[in-house]
PDB file of C-alpha atoms in Angstrom:
ATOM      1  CA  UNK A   1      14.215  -3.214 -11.794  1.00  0.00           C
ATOM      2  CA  UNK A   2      11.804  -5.215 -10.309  1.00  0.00           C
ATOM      3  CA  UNK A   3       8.055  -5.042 -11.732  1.00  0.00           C
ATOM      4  CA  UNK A   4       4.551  -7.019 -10.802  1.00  0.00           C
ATOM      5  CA  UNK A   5       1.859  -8.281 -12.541  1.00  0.00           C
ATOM      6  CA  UNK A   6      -1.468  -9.454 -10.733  1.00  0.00           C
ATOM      7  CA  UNK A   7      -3.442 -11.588 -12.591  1.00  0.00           C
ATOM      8  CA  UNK A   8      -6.486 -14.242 -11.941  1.00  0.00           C
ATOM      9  CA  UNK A   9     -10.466 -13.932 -12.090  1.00  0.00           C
ATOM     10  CA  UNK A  10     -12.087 -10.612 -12.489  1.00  0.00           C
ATOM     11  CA  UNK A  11     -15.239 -11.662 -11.050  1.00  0.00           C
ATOM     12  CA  UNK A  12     -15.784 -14.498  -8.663  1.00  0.00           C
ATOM     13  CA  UNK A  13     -19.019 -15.317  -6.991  1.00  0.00           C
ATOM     14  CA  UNK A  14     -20.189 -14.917  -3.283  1.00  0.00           C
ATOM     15  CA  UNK A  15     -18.921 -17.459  -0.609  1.00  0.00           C
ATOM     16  CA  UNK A  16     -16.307 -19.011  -3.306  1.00  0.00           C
ATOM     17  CA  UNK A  17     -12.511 -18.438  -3.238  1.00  0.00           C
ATOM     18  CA  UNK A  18     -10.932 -15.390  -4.229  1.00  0.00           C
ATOM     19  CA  UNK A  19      -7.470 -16.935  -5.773  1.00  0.00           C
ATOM     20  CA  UNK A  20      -4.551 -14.023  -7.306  1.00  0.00           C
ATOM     21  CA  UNK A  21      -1.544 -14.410  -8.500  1.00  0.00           C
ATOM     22  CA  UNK A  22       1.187 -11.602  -8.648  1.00  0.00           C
ATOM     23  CA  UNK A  23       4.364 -12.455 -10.957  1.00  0.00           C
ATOM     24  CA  UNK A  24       7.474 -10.913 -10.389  1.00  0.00           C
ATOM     25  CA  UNK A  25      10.418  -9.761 -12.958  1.00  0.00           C
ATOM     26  CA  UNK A  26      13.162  -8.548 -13.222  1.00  0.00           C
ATOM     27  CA  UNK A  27      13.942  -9.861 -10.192  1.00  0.00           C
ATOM     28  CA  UNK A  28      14.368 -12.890  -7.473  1.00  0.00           C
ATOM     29  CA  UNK A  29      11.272 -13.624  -5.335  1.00  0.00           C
ATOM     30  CA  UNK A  30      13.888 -15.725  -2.895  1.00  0.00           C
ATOM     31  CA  UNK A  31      16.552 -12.703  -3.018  1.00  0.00           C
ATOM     32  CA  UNK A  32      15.597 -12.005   0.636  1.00  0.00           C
ATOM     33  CA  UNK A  33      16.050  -8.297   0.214  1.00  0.00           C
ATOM     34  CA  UNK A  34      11.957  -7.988  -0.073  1.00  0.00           C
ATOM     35  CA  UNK A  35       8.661  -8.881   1.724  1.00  0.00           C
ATOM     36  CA  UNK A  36       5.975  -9.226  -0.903  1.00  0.00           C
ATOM     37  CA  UNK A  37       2.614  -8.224   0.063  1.00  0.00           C
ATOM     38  CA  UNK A  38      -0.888  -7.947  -1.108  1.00  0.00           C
ATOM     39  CA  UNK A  39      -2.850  -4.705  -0.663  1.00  0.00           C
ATOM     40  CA  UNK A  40      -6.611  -3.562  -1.554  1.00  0.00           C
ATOM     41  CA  UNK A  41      -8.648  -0.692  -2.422  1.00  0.00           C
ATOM     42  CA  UNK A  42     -13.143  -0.782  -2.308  1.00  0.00           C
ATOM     43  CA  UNK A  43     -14.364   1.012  -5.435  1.00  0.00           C
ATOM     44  CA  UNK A  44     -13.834   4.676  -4.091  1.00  0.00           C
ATOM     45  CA  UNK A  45     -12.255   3.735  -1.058  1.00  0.00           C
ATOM     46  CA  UNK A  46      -8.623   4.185   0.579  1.00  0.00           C
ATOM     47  CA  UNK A  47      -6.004   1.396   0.724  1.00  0.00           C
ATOM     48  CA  UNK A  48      -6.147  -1.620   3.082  1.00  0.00           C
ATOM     49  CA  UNK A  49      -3.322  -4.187   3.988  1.00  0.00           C
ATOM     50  CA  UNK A  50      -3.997  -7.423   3.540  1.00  0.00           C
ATOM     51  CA  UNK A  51      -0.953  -9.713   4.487  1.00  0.00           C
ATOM     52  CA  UNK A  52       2.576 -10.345   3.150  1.00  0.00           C
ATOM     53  CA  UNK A  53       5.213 -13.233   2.774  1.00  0.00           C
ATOM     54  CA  UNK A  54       8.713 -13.681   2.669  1.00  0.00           C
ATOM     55  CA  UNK A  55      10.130 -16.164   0.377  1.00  0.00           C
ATOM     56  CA  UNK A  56      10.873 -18.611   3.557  1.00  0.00           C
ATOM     57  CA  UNK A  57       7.086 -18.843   3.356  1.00  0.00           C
ATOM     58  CA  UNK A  58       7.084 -16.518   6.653  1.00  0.00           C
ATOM     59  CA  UNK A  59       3.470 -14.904   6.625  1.00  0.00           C
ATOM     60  CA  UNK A  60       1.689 -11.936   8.366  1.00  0.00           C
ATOM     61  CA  UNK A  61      -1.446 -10.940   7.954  1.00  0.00           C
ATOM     62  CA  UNK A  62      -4.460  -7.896   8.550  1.00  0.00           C
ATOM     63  CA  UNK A  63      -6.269  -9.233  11.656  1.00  0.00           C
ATOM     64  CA  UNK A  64      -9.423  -8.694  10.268  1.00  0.00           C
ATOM     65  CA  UNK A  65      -8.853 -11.336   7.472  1.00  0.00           C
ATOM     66  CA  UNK A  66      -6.692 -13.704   8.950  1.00  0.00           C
ATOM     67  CA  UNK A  67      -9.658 -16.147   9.359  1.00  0.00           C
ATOM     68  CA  UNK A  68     -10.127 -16.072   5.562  1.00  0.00           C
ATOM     69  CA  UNK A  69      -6.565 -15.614   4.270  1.00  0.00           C
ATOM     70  CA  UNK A  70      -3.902 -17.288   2.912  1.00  0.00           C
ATOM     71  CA  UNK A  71      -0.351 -16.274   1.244  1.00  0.00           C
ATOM     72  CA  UNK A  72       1.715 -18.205  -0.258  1.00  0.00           C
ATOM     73  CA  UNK A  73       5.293 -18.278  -2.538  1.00  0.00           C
ATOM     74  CA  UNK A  74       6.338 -20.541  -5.080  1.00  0.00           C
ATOM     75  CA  UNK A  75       9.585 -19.288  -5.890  1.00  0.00           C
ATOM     76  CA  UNK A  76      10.307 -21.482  -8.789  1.00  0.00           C
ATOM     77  CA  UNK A  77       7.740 -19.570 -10.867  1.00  0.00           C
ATOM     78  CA  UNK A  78       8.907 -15.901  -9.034  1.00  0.00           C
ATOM     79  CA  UNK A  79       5.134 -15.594  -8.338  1.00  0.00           C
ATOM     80  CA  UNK A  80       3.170 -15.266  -5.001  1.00  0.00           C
ATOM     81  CA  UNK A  81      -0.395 -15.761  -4.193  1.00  0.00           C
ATOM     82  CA  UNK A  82      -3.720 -14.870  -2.322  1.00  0.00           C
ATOM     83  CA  UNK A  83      -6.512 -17.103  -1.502  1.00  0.00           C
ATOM     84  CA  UNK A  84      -9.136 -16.175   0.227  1.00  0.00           C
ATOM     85  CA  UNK A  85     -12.232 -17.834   0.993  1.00  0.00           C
ATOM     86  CA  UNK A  86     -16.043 -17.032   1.819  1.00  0.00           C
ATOM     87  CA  UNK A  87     -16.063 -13.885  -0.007  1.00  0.00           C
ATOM     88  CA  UNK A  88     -18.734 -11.463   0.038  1.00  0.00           C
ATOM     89  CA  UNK A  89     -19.622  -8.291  -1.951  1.00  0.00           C
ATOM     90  CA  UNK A  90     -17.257  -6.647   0.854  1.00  0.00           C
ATOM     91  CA  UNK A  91     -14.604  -8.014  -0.882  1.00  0.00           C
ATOM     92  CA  UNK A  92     -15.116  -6.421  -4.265  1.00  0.00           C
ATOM     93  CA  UNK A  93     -11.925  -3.986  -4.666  1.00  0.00           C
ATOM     94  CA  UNK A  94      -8.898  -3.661  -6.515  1.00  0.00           C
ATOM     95  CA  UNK A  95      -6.024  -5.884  -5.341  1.00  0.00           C
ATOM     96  CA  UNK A  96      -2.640  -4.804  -5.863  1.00  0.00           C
ATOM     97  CA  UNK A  97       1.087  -7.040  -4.977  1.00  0.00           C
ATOM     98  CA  UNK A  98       3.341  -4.657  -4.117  1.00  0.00           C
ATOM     99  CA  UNK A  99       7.024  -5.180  -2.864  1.00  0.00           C
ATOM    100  CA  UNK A 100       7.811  -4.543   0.888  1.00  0.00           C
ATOM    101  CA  UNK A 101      11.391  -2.670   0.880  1.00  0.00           C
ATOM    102  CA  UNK A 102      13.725  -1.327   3.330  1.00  0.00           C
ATOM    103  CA  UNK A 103      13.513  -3.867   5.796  1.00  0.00           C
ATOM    104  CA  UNK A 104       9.681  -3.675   6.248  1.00  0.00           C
ATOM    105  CA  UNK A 105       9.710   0.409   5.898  1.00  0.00           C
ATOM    106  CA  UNK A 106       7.478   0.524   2.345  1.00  0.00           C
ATOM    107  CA  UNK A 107       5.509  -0.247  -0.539  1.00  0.00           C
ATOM    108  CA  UNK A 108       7.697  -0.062  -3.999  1.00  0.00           C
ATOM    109  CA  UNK A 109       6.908  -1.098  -6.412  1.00  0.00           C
ATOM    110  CA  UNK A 110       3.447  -1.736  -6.772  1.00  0.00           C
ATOM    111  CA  UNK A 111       1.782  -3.919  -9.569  1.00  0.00           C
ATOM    112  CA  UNK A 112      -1.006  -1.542 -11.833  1.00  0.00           C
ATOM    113  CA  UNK A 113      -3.757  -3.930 -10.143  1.00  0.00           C
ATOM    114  CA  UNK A 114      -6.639  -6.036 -11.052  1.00  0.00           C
ATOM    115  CA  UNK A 115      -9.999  -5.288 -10.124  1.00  0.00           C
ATOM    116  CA  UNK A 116     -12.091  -8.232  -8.595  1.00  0.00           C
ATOM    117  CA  UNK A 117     -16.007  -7.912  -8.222  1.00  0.00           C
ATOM    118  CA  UNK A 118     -17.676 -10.544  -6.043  1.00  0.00           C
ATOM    119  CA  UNK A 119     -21.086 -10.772  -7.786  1.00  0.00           C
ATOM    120  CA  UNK A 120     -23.751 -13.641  -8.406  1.00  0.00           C
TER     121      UNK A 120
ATOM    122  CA  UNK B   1      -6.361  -1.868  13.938  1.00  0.00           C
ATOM    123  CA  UNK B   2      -7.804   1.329  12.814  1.00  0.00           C
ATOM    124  CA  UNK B   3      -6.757   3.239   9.642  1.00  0.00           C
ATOM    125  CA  UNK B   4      -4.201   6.770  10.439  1.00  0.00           C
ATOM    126  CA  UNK B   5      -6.184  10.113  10.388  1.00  0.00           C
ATOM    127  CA  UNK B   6      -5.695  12.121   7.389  1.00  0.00           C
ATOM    128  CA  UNK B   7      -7.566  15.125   6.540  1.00  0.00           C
ATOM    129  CA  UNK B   8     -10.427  14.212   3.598  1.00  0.00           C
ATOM    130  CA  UNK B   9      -9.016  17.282   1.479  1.00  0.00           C
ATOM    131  CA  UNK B  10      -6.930  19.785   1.138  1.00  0.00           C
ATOM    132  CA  UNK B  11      -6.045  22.547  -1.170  1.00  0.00           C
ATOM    133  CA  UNK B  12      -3.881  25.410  -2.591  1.00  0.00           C
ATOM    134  CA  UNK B  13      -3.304  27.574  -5.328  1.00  0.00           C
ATOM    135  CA  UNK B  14      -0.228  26.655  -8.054  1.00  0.00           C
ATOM    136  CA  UNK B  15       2.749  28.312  -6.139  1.00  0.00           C
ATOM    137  CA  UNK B  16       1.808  27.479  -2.686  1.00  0.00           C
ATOM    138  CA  UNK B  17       2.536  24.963   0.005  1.00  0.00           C
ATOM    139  CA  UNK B  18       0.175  22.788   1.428  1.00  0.00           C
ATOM    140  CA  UNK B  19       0.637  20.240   4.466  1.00  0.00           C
ATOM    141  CA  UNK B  20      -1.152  16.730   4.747  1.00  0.00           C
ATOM    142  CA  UNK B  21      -1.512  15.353   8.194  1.00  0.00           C
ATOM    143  CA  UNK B  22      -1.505  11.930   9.226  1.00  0.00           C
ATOM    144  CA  UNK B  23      -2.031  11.102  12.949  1.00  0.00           C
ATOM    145  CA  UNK B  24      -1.728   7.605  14.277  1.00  0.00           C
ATOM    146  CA  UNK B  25      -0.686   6.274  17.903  1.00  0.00           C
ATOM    147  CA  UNK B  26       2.431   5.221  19.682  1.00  0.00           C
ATOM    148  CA  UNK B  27       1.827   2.032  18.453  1.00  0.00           C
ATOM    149  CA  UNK B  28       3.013   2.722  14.617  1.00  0.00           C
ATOM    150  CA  UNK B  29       3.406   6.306  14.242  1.00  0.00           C
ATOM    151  CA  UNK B  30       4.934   7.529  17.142  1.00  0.00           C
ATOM    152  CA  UNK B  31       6.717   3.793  17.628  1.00  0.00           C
ATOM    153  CA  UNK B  32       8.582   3.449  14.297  1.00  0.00           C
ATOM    154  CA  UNK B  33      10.733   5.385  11.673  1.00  0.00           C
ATOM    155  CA  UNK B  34       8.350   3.113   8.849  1.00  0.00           C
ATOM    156  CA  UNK B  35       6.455   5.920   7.550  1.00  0.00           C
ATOM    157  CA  UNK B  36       5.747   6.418   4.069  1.00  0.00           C
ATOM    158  CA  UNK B  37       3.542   8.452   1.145  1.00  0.00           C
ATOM    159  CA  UNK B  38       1.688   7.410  -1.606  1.00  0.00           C
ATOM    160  CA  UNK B  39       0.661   9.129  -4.372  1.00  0.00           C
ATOM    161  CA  UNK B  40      -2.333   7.903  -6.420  1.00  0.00           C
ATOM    162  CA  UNK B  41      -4.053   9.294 -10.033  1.00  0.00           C
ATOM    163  CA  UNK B  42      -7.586   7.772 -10.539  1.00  0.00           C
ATOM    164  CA  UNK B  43      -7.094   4.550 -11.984  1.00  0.00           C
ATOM    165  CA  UNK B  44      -3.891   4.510 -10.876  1.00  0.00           C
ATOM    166  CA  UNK B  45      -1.679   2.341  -8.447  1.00  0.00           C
ATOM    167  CA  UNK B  46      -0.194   4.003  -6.054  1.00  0.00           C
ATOM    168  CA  UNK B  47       3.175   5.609  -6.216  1.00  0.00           C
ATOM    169  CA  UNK B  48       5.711   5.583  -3.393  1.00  0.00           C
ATOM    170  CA  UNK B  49       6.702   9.624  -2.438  1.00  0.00           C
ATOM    171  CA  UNK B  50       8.417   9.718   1.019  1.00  0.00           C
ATOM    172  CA  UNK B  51       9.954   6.573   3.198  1.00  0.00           C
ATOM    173  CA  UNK B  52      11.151   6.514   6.357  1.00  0.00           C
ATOM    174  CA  UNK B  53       9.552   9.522   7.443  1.00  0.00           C
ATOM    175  CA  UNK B  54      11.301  12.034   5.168  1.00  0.00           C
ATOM    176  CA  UNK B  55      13.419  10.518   2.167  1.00  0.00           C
ATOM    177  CA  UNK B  56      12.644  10.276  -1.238  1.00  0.00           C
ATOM    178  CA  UNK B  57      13.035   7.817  -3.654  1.00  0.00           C
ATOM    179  CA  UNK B  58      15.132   8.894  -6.596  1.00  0.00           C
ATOM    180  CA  UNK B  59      12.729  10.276  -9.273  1.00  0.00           C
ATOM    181  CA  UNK B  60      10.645  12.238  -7.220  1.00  0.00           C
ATOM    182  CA  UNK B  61      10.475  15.756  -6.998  1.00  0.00           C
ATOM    183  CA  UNK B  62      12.098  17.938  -3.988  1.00  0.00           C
ATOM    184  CA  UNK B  63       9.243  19.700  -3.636  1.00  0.00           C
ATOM    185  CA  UNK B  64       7.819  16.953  -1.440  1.00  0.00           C
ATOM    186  CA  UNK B  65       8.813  16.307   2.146  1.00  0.00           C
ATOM    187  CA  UNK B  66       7.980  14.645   4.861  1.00  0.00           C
ATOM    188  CA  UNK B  67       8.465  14.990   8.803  1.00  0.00           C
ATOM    189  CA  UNK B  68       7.159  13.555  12.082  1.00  0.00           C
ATOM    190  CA  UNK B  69       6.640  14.359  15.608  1.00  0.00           C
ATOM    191  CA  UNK B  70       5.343  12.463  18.214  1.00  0.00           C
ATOM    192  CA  UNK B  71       2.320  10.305  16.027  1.00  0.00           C
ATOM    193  CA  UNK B  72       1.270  12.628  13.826  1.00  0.00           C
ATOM    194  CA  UNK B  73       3.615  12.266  10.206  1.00  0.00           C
ATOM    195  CA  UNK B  74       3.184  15.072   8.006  1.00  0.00           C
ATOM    196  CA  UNK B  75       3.518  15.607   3.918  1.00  0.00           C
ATOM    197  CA  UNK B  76       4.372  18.856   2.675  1.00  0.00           C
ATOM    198  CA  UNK B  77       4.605  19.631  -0.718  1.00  0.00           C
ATOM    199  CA  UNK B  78       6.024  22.699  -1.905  1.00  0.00           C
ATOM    200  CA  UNK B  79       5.493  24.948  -5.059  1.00  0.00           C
ATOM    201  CA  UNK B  80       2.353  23.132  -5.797  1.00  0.00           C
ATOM    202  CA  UNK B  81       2.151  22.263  -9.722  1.00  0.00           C
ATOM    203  CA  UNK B  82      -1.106  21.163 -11.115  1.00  0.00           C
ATOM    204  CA  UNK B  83       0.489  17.350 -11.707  1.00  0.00           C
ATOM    205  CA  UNK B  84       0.055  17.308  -8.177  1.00  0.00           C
ATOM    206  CA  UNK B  85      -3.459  17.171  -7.742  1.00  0.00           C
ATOM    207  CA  UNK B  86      -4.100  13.243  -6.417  1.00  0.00           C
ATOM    208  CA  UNK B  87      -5.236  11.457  -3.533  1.00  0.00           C
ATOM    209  CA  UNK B  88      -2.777  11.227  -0.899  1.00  0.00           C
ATOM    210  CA  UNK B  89      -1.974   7.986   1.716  1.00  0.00           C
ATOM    211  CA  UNK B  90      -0.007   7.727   4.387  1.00  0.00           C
ATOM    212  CA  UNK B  91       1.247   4.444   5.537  1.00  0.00           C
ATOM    213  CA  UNK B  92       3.065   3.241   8.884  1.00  0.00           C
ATOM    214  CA  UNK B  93       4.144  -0.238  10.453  1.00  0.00           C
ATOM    215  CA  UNK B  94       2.867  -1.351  14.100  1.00  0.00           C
ATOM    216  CA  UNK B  95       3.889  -2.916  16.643  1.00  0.00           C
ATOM    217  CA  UNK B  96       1.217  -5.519  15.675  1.00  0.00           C
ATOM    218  CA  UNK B  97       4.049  -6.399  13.070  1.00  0.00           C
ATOM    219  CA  UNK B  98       1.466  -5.565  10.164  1.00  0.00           C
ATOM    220  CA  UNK B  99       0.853  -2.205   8.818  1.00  0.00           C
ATOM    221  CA  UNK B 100      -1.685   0.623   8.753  1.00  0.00           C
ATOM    222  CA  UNK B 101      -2.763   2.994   5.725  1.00  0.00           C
ATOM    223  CA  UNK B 102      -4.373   6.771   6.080  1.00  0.00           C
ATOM    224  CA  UNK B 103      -7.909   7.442   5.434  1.00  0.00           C
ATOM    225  CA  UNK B 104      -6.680   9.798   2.355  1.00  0.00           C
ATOM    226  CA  UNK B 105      -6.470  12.704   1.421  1.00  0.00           C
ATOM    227  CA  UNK B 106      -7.560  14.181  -1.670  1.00  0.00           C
ATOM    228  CA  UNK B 107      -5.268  17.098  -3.028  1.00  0.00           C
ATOM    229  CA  UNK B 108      -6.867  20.117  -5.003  1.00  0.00           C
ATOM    230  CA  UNK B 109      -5.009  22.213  -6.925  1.00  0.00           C
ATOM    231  CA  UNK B 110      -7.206  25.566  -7.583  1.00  0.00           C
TER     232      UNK B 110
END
């Protein structure tokens, strides 16, 4: 089955990139059954969408961070990733990769996240 | 687009039923059959409970169920064991062609 594994910079400082990574096994990122998307949750906070990708390189992402955000695949690795840029304390959370299933109807599985603080 | 209404908490005794509420628009709610539940333990990711309104992934428990009408979705989970005590999301696509999450709900069992 398929799992995910975020990984990258626990702390990054304000106004510099945020860059993640999420690696996916037991599975094919270019499979086509699955959207793979990028979710995040502020320290005591609920869950936010943040954008996903298909493995064409097909993005879509939360309005509110579009200006900031990019997504991208490189399916020779099986790993997708999140950049975004100009980051403020706002953007301290945990980020989780999750798999999009059922044709766009839900999150499964999700990867344990990796919390990122955006601190001087 | 702004997050789904959910009710901040909710609780019941071991044995009991309780119903989570999640009300949206006809924009993603009442628009699509792309409702799901998510189950999270602190420190937790979040675990996947209902889809498409009101099936369940294999693994979890029949006590849980999930309905809609109009754009309010709706949780219910039956027989309520103290494993259940979490916070609570609901999720649902838009016609924005992005998605939405609940403001959460945080389950007590007493």
């Amino acid at each position: 089955q398929v799992q995910l594994q975020e990984s990258g910079p626990g702390l990054v400082k304000p106004s510099q990139t945020l860059s993640l990574t999420c690696t996916v096994s037991g599975g094919s990122i270019s499979s086509g059954n699955y959207y793979w998307s990028w979710i995040r949750q502020h320290p005591g906070k609920g869950l936010e969408w943040i954008g996903y990708i298909y493995y064409s390189g097909s993005t879509f992402y939360n309005p509110s961070l579009k200006s900031r955000l990019s997504i991208s695949v490189d399916t020779s690795k099986n790993q997708f990733s999140l950049n975004l840029n100009s980051v403020t304390a706002a953007d301290t959370a945990v980020y989780y990769c999750a798999t999009v299933g059922g044709g766009g109807g839900w999150f499964d599985p999700w990867g344990q996240g990796t919390l990122v603080t955006v601190s001087s | 687009q702004s997050a789904l209404t959910q009710p901040a908490s909710v609780s019941g005794s071991p044995g009991q039923s309780i119903t989570i509420s999640c009300t949206g628009t006809r924009s993603d709610i009442g628009a699509f059959k792309y409702v799901s539940w998510y189950q999270q333990h602190p420190g937790k990711a979040p675990r996947l409970m209902i889809y498409d309104v009101s099936d369940r992934p294999s693994g979890v428990s029949n006590r849980f169920s999930g309905s809609k009408s109009g754009n309010t979705a709706s949780l219910t989970i039956s027989g309520l064991q103290a494993e259940d005590e979490a916070d609570y999301y609901c999720s649902s696509y838009t016609s924005s062609l992005n998605y939405v999450f609940g403001t959460g709900t945080k389950v007590t069992v007493l």
